[in-house]
PDB file of C-alpha atoms in Angstrom:
ATOM      1  CA  UNK B1213      35.576 -19.474 112.431  1.00  0.00           C
ATOM      2  CA  UNK B1214      36.349 -22.534 110.400  1.00  0.00           C
ATOM      3  CA  UNK B1215      33.708 -25.083 110.250  1.00  0.00           C
ATOM      4  CA  UNK B1216      33.729 -28.892 109.238  1.00  0.00           C
ATOM      5  CA  UNK B1217      30.621 -30.749 108.655  1.00  0.00           C
ATOM      6  CA  UNK B1218      29.967 -34.525 108.379  1.00  0.00           C
ATOM      7  CA  UNK B1219      27.048 -36.345 106.989  1.00  0.00           C
ATOM      8  CA  UNK B1220      25.352 -38.361 108.167  1.00  0.00           C
ATOM      9  CA  UNK B1221      25.416 -37.836 111.864  1.00  0.00           C
ATOM     10  CA  UNK B1222      24.495 -41.338 112.580  1.00  0.00           C
ATOM     11  CA  UNK B1223      23.843 -44.431 110.444  1.00  0.00           C
ATOM     12  CA  UNK B1224      22.666 -47.957 111.150  1.00  0.00           C
ATOM     13  CA  UNK B1225      23.293 -50.547 108.634  1.00  0.00           C
ATOM     14  CA  UNK B1226      23.294 -54.485 108.057  1.00  0.00           C
ATOM     15  CA  UNK B1227      26.284 -56.383 108.144  1.00  0.00           C
ATOM     16  CA  UNK B1228      27.862 -56.636 104.791  1.00  0.00           C
ATOM     17  CA  UNK B1229      26.708 -53.330 103.505  1.00  0.00           C
ATOM     18  CA  UNK B1230      28.942 -50.396 102.681  1.00  0.00           C
ATOM     19  CA  UNK B1231      28.622 -46.994 104.229  1.00  0.00           C
ATOM     20  CA  UNK B1232      29.806 -43.675 102.988  1.00  0.00           C
ATOM     21  CA  UNK B1233      30.617 -40.733 105.309  1.00  0.00           C
ATOM     22  CA  UNK B1234      31.163 -37.252 103.936  1.00  0.00           C
ATOM     23  CA  UNK B1235      33.399 -34.633 105.432  1.00  0.00           C
ATOM     24  CA  UNK B1236      33.353 -31.004 104.249  1.00  0.00           C
ATOM     25  CA  UNK B1237      35.081 -27.933 105.067  1.00  0.00           C
ATOM     26  CA  UNK B1238      32.474 -25.250 104.737  1.00  0.00           C
ATOM     27  CA  UNK B1239      34.327 -21.913 104.613  1.00  0.00           C
ATOM     28  CA  UNK B1240      37.992 -22.770 104.175  1.00  0.00           C
ATOM     29  CA  UNK B1241      39.999 -24.981 101.816  1.00  0.00           C
ATOM     30  CA  UNK B1242      41.540 -27.969 103.364  1.00  0.00           C
ATOM     31  CA  UNK B1243      44.417 -29.693 101.481  1.00  0.00           C
ATOM     32  CA  UNK B1244      44.486 -32.214 104.331  1.00  0.00           C
ATOM     33  CA  UNK B1245      41.894 -33.845 106.077  1.00  0.00           C
ATOM     34  CA  UNK B1246      42.001 -36.627 108.581  1.00  0.00           C
ATOM     35  CA  UNK B1247      39.899 -39.619 109.681  1.00  0.00           C
ATOM     36  CA  UNK B1248      39.703 -40.775 113.193  1.00  0.00           C
ATOM     37  CA  UNK B1249      37.840 -43.652 114.882  1.00  0.00           C
ATOM     38  CA  UNK B1250      36.911 -43.563 118.485  1.00  0.00           C
ATOM     39  CA  UNK B1251      35.661 -46.404 120.383  1.00  0.00           C
ATOM     40  CA  UNK B1252      33.627 -45.734 123.735  1.00  0.00           C
ATOM     41  CA  UNK B1253      35.832 -44.419 126.554  1.00  0.00           C
ATOM     42  CA  UNK B1254      38.976 -44.642 124.397  1.00  0.00           C
ATOM     43  CA  UNK B1255      40.940 -41.800 122.722  1.00  0.00           C
ATOM     44  CA  UNK B1256      41.017 -40.752 119.155  1.00  0.00           C
ATOM     45  CA  UNK B1257      42.843 -43.208 116.860  1.00  0.00           C
ATOM     46  CA  UNK B1258      44.058 -41.730 113.531  1.00  0.00           C
ATOM     47  CA  UNK B1259      42.975 -43.926 110.545  1.00  0.00           C
ATOM     48  CA  UNK B1260      44.250 -42.043 107.668  1.00  0.00           C
ATOM     49  CA  UNK B1261      45.450 -38.755 106.239  1.00  0.00           C
ATOM     50  CA  UNK B1262      43.864 -37.633 103.192  1.00  0.00           C
ATOM     51  CA  UNK B1263      45.432 -35.291 100.749  1.00  0.00           C
ATOM     52  CA  UNK B1264      43.530 -33.621  97.926  1.00  0.00           C
ATOM     53  CA  UNK B1265      44.393 -35.029  94.779  1.00  0.00           C
ATOM     54  CA  UNK B1266      46.543 -37.896  96.040  1.00  0.00           C
ATOM     55  CA  UNK B1267      46.045 -41.209  97.604  1.00  0.00           C
ATOM     56  CA  UNK B1268      45.325 -41.289 101.348  1.00  0.00           C
ATOM     57  CA  UNK B1269      48.170 -42.256 103.873  1.00  0.00           C
ATOM     58  CA  UNK B1270      46.830 -45.119 106.195  1.00  0.00           C
ATOM     59  CA  UNK B1271      47.943 -45.911 109.600  1.00  0.00           C
ATOM     60  CA  UNK B1272      49.390 -49.175 110.482  1.00  0.00           C
ATOM     61  CA  UNK B1273      46.793 -51.704 110.935  1.00  0.00           C
ATOM     62  CA  UNK B1274      44.046 -49.973 108.841  1.00  0.00           C
ATOM     63  CA  UNK B1275      42.852 -51.866 106.085  1.00  0.00           C
ATOM     64  CA  UNK B1276      42.933 -49.446 102.853  1.00  0.00           C
ATOM     65  CA  UNK B1277      40.590 -51.750 100.976  1.00  0.00           C
ATOM     66  CA  UNK B1278      37.998 -51.791 103.695  1.00  0.00           C
ATOM     67  CA  UNK B1279      38.273 -48.063 104.277  1.00  0.00           C
ATOM     68  CA  UNK B1280      38.201 -46.264 101.209  1.00  0.00           C
ATOM     69  CA  UNK B1281      38.981 -42.548 101.421  1.00  0.00           C
ATOM     70  CA  UNK B1282      38.646 -40.197  98.531  1.00  0.00           C
ATOM     71  CA  UNK B1283      39.717 -36.535  98.753  1.00  0.00           C
ATOM     72  CA  UNK B1284      38.594 -35.288  95.308  1.00  0.00           C
ATOM     73  CA  UNK B1285      38.391 -31.435  96.120  1.00  0.00           C
ATOM     74  CA  UNK B1286      39.608 -28.962  98.608  1.00  0.00           C
ATOM     75  CA  UNK B1287      36.407 -28.995 100.567  1.00  0.00           C
ATOM     76  CA  UNK B1288      35.348 -32.591 100.506  1.00  0.00           C
ATOM     77  CA  UNK B1289      36.715 -35.960 101.657  1.00  0.00           C
ATOM     78  CA  UNK B1290      34.698 -39.253 101.899  1.00  0.00           C
ATOM     79  CA  UNK B1291      35.215 -42.464 103.891  1.00  0.00           C
ATOM     80  CA  UNK B1292      33.539 -45.526 102.748  1.00  0.00           C
ATOM     81  CA  UNK B1293      33.310 -48.491 105.154  1.00  0.00           C
ATOM     82  CA  UNK B1294      33.042 -51.394 102.735  1.00  0.00           C
ATOM     83  CA  UNK B1295      31.407 -54.742 103.751  1.00  0.00           C
ATOM     84  CA  UNK B1296      30.756 -53.464 107.331  1.00  0.00           C
ATOM     85  CA  UNK B1297      30.779 -55.796 110.255  1.00  0.00           C
ATOM     86  CA  UNK B1298      29.580 -55.235 113.903  1.00  0.00           C
ATOM     87  CA  UNK B1299      33.259 -54.688 115.009  1.00  0.00           C
ATOM     88  CA  UNK B1300      33.278 -51.538 112.782  1.00  0.00           C
ATOM     89  CA  UNK B1301      30.684 -49.903 114.839  1.00  0.00           C
ATOM     90  CA  UNK B1302      32.260 -46.735 116.112  1.00  0.00           C
ATOM     91  CA  UNK B1303      32.360 -43.065 116.165  1.00  0.00           C
ATOM     92  CA  UNK B1304      33.995 -41.865 113.096  1.00  0.00           C
ATOM     93  CA  UNK B1305      35.447 -38.197 113.149  1.00  0.00           C
ATOM     94  CA  UNK B1306      37.097 -36.095 110.454  1.00  0.00           C
ATOM     95  CA  UNK B1307      39.106 -33.088 110.749  1.00  0.00           C
ATOM     96  CA  UNK B1308      40.555 -30.555 108.278  1.00  0.00           C
ATOM     97  CA  UNK B1309      43.453 -28.255 108.390  1.00  0.00           C
ATOM     98  CA  UNK B1310      42.975 -24.901 106.873  1.00  0.00           C
ATOM     99  CA  UNK B1311      45.387 -24.740 103.842  1.00  0.00           C
ATOM    100  CA  UNK B1312      45.907 -20.913 104.607  1.00  0.00           C
ATOM    101  CA  UNK B1313      46.434 -21.077 108.399  1.00  0.00           C
ATOM    102  CA  UNK B1314      50.114 -20.841 108.189  1.00  0.00           C
ATOM    103  CA  UNK B1315      51.860 -21.661 111.417  1.00  0.00           C
ATOM    104  CA  UNK B1316      48.857 -22.281 113.597  1.00  0.00           C
ATOM    105  CA  UNK B1317      48.075 -25.644 112.123  1.00  0.00           C
ATOM    106  CA  UNK B1318      44.936 -26.091 113.995  1.00  0.00           C
ATOM    107  CA  UNK B1319      42.824 -29.131 113.045  1.00  0.00           C
ATOM    108  CA  UNK B1320      39.063 -28.370 113.108  1.00  0.00           C
ATOM    109  CA  UNK B1321      37.009 -31.255 113.736  1.00  0.00           C
ATOM    110  CA  UNK B1322      33.598 -32.182 112.334  1.00  0.00           C
ATOM    111  CA  UNK B1323      30.633 -33.324 114.565  1.00  0.00           C
ATOM    112  CA  UNK B1324      31.334 -37.021 113.934  1.00  0.00           C
ATOM    113  CA  UNK B1325      29.385 -39.970 112.612  1.00  0.00           C
ATOM    114  CA  UNK B1326      28.238 -42.692 114.850  1.00  0.00           C
ATOM    115  CA  UNK B1327      28.014 -45.953 112.916  1.00  0.00           C
ATOM    116  CA  UNK B1328      26.188 -48.958 114.242  1.00  0.00           C
ATOM    117  CA  UNK B1329      26.402 -52.185 112.166  1.00  0.00           C
ATOM    118  CA  UNK B1330      23.918 -54.771 113.117  1.00  0.00           C
TER     119      UNK B1330
ATOM    120  CA  UNK T1114      58.666 -43.830 119.935  1.00  0.00           C
ATOM    121  CA  UNK T1115      56.096 -41.050 120.191  1.00  0.00           C
ATOM    122  CA  UNK T1116      54.123 -40.760 123.376  1.00  0.00           C
ATOM    123  CA  UNK T1117      51.687 -38.530 125.292  1.00  0.00           C
ATOM    124  CA  UNK T1118      50.915 -39.145 128.860  1.00  0.00           C
ATOM    125  CA  UNK T1119      48.030 -37.507 130.817  1.00  0.00           C
ATOM    126  CA  UNK T1120      46.011 -38.798 133.818  1.00  0.00           C
ATOM    127  CA  UNK T1121      43.098 -40.878 133.131  1.00  0.00           C
ATOM    128  CA  UNK T1122      40.609 -39.147 135.367  1.00  0.00           C
ATOM    129  CA  UNK T1123      40.298 -36.202 137.822  1.00  0.00           C
ATOM    130  CA  UNK T1124      37.714 -34.861 140.121  1.00  0.00           C
ATOM    131  CA  UNK T1125      37.263 -31.169 141.072  1.00  0.00           C
ATOM    132  CA  UNK T1126      34.590 -29.186 142.926  1.00  0.00           C
ATOM    133  CA  UNK T1127      32.604 -26.517 141.161  1.00  0.00           C
ATOM    134  CA  UNK T1128      33.993 -22.976 141.540  1.00  0.00           C
ATOM    135  CA  UNK T1129      37.483 -24.525 142.171  1.00  0.00           C
ATOM    136  CA  UNK T1130      40.671 -24.667 140.016  1.00  0.00           C
ATOM    137  CA  UNK T1131      42.118 -27.671 138.316  1.00  0.00           C
ATOM    138  CA  UNK T1132      45.449 -28.384 136.469  1.00  0.00           C
ATOM    139  CA  UNK T1133      45.640 -31.132 133.903  1.00  0.00           C
ATOM    140  CA  UNK T1134      49.228 -32.274 133.207  1.00  0.00           C
ATOM    141  CA  UNK T1135      50.586 -33.641 129.910  1.00  0.00           C
ATOM    142  CA  UNK T1136      54.065 -34.836 129.131  1.00  0.00           C
ATOM    143  CA  UNK T1137      55.089 -35.632 125.571  1.00  0.00           C
ATOM    144  CA  UNK T1138      57.935 -37.229 123.634  1.00  0.00           C
ATOM    145  CA  UNK T1139      57.740 -36.812 119.828  1.00  0.00           C
ATOM    146  CA  UNK T1140      59.978 -36.709 116.816  1.00  0.00           C
ATOM    147  CA  UNK T1141      60.389 -33.069 116.365  1.00  0.00           C
ATOM    148  CA  UNK T1142      57.835 -30.674 117.650  1.00  0.00           C
ATOM    149  CA  UNK T1143      55.396 -28.157 116.041  1.00  0.00           C
ATOM    150  CA  UNK T1144      53.242 -27.302 119.035  1.00  0.00           C
ATOM    151  CA  UNK T1145      51.008 -28.668 121.613  1.00  0.00           C
ATOM    152  CA  UNK T1146      47.187 -28.614 121.442  1.00  0.00           C
ATOM    153  CA  UNK T1147      44.421 -28.981 124.110  1.00  0.00           C
ATOM    154  CA  UNK T1148      40.981 -30.212 123.006  1.00  0.00           C
ATOM    155  CA  UNK T1149      37.786 -30.609 125.031  1.00  0.00           C
ATOM    156  CA  UNK T1150      35.500 -33.620 124.038  1.00  0.00           C
ATOM    157  CA  UNK T1151      31.970 -33.962 125.601  1.00  0.00           C
ATOM    158  CA  UNK T1152      30.606 -37.509 125.712  1.00  0.00           C
ATOM    159  CA  UNK T1153      29.267 -38.415 122.295  1.00  0.00           C
ATOM    160  CA  UNK T1154      30.530 -35.434 120.562  1.00  0.00           C
ATOM    161  CA  UNK T1155      33.686 -34.392 118.620  1.00  0.00           C
ATOM    162  CA  UNK T1156      36.676 -32.688 120.093  1.00  0.00           C
ATOM    163  CA  UNK T1157      36.637 -28.772 120.096  1.00  0.00           C
ATOM    164  CA  UNK T1158      39.701 -26.714 119.978  1.00  0.00           C
ATOM    165  CA  UNK T1159      40.830 -25.139 123.367  1.00  0.00           C
ATOM    166  CA  UNK T1160      44.336 -23.848 122.852  1.00  0.00           C
ATOM    167  CA  UNK T1161      47.688 -23.962 121.105  1.00  0.00           C
ATOM    168  CA  UNK T1162      51.245 -23.656 122.531  1.00  0.00           C
ATOM    169  CA  UNK T1163      54.360 -23.477 120.476  1.00  0.00           C
ATOM    170  CA  UNK T1164      56.614 -21.272 122.593  1.00  0.00           C
ATOM    171  CA  UNK T1165      57.479 -21.832 126.209  1.00  0.00           C
ATOM    172  CA  UNK T1166      55.100 -19.969 128.684  1.00  0.00           C
ATOM    173  CA  UNK T1167      51.413 -19.518 129.624  1.00  0.00           C
ATOM    174  CA  UNK T1168      48.650 -18.712 127.288  1.00  0.00           C
ATOM    175  CA  UNK T1169      45.547 -17.272 128.952  1.00  0.00           C
ATOM    176  CA  UNK T1170      42.139 -17.515 127.313  1.00  0.00           C
ATOM    177  CA  UNK T1171      39.503 -16.621 129.780  1.00  0.00           C
ATOM    178  CA  UNK T1172      38.970 -19.351 132.377  1.00  0.00           C
ATOM    179  CA  UNK T1173      41.294 -21.629 130.560  1.00  0.00           C
ATOM    180  CA  UNK T1174      45.099 -21.305 130.446  1.00  0.00           C
ATOM    181  CA  UNK T1175      47.591 -23.556 128.820  1.00  0.00           C
ATOM    182  CA  UNK T1176      51.297 -23.784 129.820  1.00  0.00           C
ATOM    183  CA  UNK T1177      54.206 -25.130 127.730  1.00  0.00           C
ATOM    184  CA  UNK T1178      57.816 -26.099 128.589  1.00  0.00           C
ATOM    185  CA  UNK T1179      59.454 -27.447 125.456  1.00  0.00           C
ATOM    186  CA  UNK T1180      62.685 -28.346 127.478  1.00  0.00           C
ATOM    187  CA  UNK T1181      60.791 -30.449 129.819  1.00  0.00           C
ATOM    188  CA  UNK T1182      58.327 -31.813 127.158  1.00  0.00           C
ATOM    189  CA  UNK T1183      55.525 -30.662 129.524  1.00  0.00           C
ATOM    190  CA  UNK T1184      52.292 -28.997 129.428  1.00  0.00           C
ATOM    191  CA  UNK T1185      49.182 -28.264 131.585  1.00  0.00           C
ATOM    192  CA  UNK T1186      45.920 -26.947 131.126  1.00  0.00           C
ATOM    193  CA  UNK T1187      44.553 -24.804 133.835  1.00  0.00           C
ATOM    194  CA  UNK T1188      40.780 -24.515 134.381  1.00  0.00           C
ATOM    195  CA  UNK T1189      39.515 -21.666 136.780  1.00  0.00           C
ATOM    196  CA  UNK T1190      36.115 -21.198 138.345  1.00  0.00           C
ATOM    197  CA  UNK T1191      34.950 -24.595 137.427  1.00  0.00           C
ATOM    198  CA  UNK T1192      31.537 -24.995 136.161  1.00  0.00           C
ATOM    199  CA  UNK T1193      29.519 -28.089 135.751  1.00  0.00           C
ATOM    200  CA  UNK T1194      29.649 -27.813 131.976  1.00  0.00           C
ATOM    201  CA  UNK T1195      33.317 -28.209 132.226  1.00  0.00           C
ATOM    202  CA  UNK T1196      32.792 -31.902 132.993  1.00  0.00           C
ATOM    203  CA  UNK T1197      34.279 -33.519 129.775  1.00  0.00           C
ATOM    204  CA  UNK T1198      37.467 -35.226 128.503  1.00  0.00           C
ATOM    205  CA  UNK T1199      40.425 -33.183 127.836  1.00  0.00           C
ATOM    206  CA  UNK T1200      42.716 -34.318 125.038  1.00  0.00           C
ATOM    207  CA  UNK T1201      46.429 -33.390 124.867  1.00  0.00           C
ATOM    208  CA  UNK T1202      48.044 -33.666 121.447  1.00  0.00           C
ATOM    209  CA  UNK T1203      51.501 -32.875 120.202  1.00  0.00           C
ATOM    210  CA  UNK T1204      52.476 -32.086 116.705  1.00  0.00           C
ATOM    211  CA  UNK T1205      55.295 -33.955 115.395  1.00  0.00           C
ATOM    212  CA  UNK T1206      57.880 -32.772 112.656  1.00  0.00           C
ATOM    213  CA  UNK T1207      55.568 -34.191 110.066  1.00  0.00           C
ATOM    214  CA  UNK T1208      52.689 -31.935 111.322  1.00  0.00           C
ATOM    215  CA  UNK T1209      50.899 -35.085 112.616  1.00  0.00           C
ATOM    216  CA  UNK T1210      49.231 -35.016 115.869  1.00  0.00           C
ATOM    217  CA  UNK T1211      50.162 -37.390 118.437  1.00  0.00           C
ATOM    218  CA  UNK T1212      47.046 -37.834 120.881  1.00  0.00           C
ATOM    219  CA  UNK T1213      47.016 -38.669 124.432  1.00  0.00           C
ATOM    220  CA  UNK T1214      44.172 -40.957 125.760  1.00  0.00           C
ATOM    221  CA  UNK T1215      42.454 -37.977 127.395  1.00  0.00           C
ATOM    222  CA  UNK T1216      41.764 -36.851 130.919  1.00  0.00           C
ATOM    223  CA  UNK T1217      38.092 -37.321 132.284  1.00  0.00           C
ATOM    224  CA  UNK T1218      37.177 -34.435 134.413  1.00  0.00           C
ATOM    225  CA  UNK T1219      34.446 -34.892 136.809  1.00  0.00           C
ATOM    226  CA  UNK T1220      33.014 -31.684 138.387  1.00  0.00           C
ATOM    227  CA  UNK T1221      31.163 -32.138 141.581  1.00  0.00           C
ATOM    228  CA  UNK T1222      28.797 -29.520 143.105  1.00  0.00           C
TER     229      UNK T1222
END
């Protein structure tokens, strides 16, 4: 089945630094990728929708200058958390939709990246 | 507005059956998804319903009533490993997933 990978799985960084998270669709092409954030014991919160070759669409309240998203190819999207602060510590999860999946529209999730900002 | 409602937490006994309900209100509808999420892990796909009726997949079944904006996930022969959060998500007319807050299922021996 379709597989999505994320790298790194976890990262610890100092406040003020930038962190890049990669999301890859391993065996399918993903014209659309999604970035979510999940705080402990809370549901998924969609941050942005990333379309290959175009600018990402950010959800209300998500700072696009702080969370930079690049979707340069059909198999790779990156999220860069710039000038990270402790409140950015969270579980970041990407998902991808198979461009050829047709009506099924299943989103396949990556394993997530746990970010801790000290 | 768009909204998904599901119970916050449910408790069931190993070997029993549990039904997790979900009601939704979305702008347009392109299907209802159920995902399972274990603590500290990403969600994994369980089921997808776009037509009314019951879809059975092993121990798990999912039901949809579009006229009522209602779905349920039925888990049979519960096992301890089924302890997880179960997320209901409806896809709107823009193919955007609207997520529920999740139902934490606790399985007791």
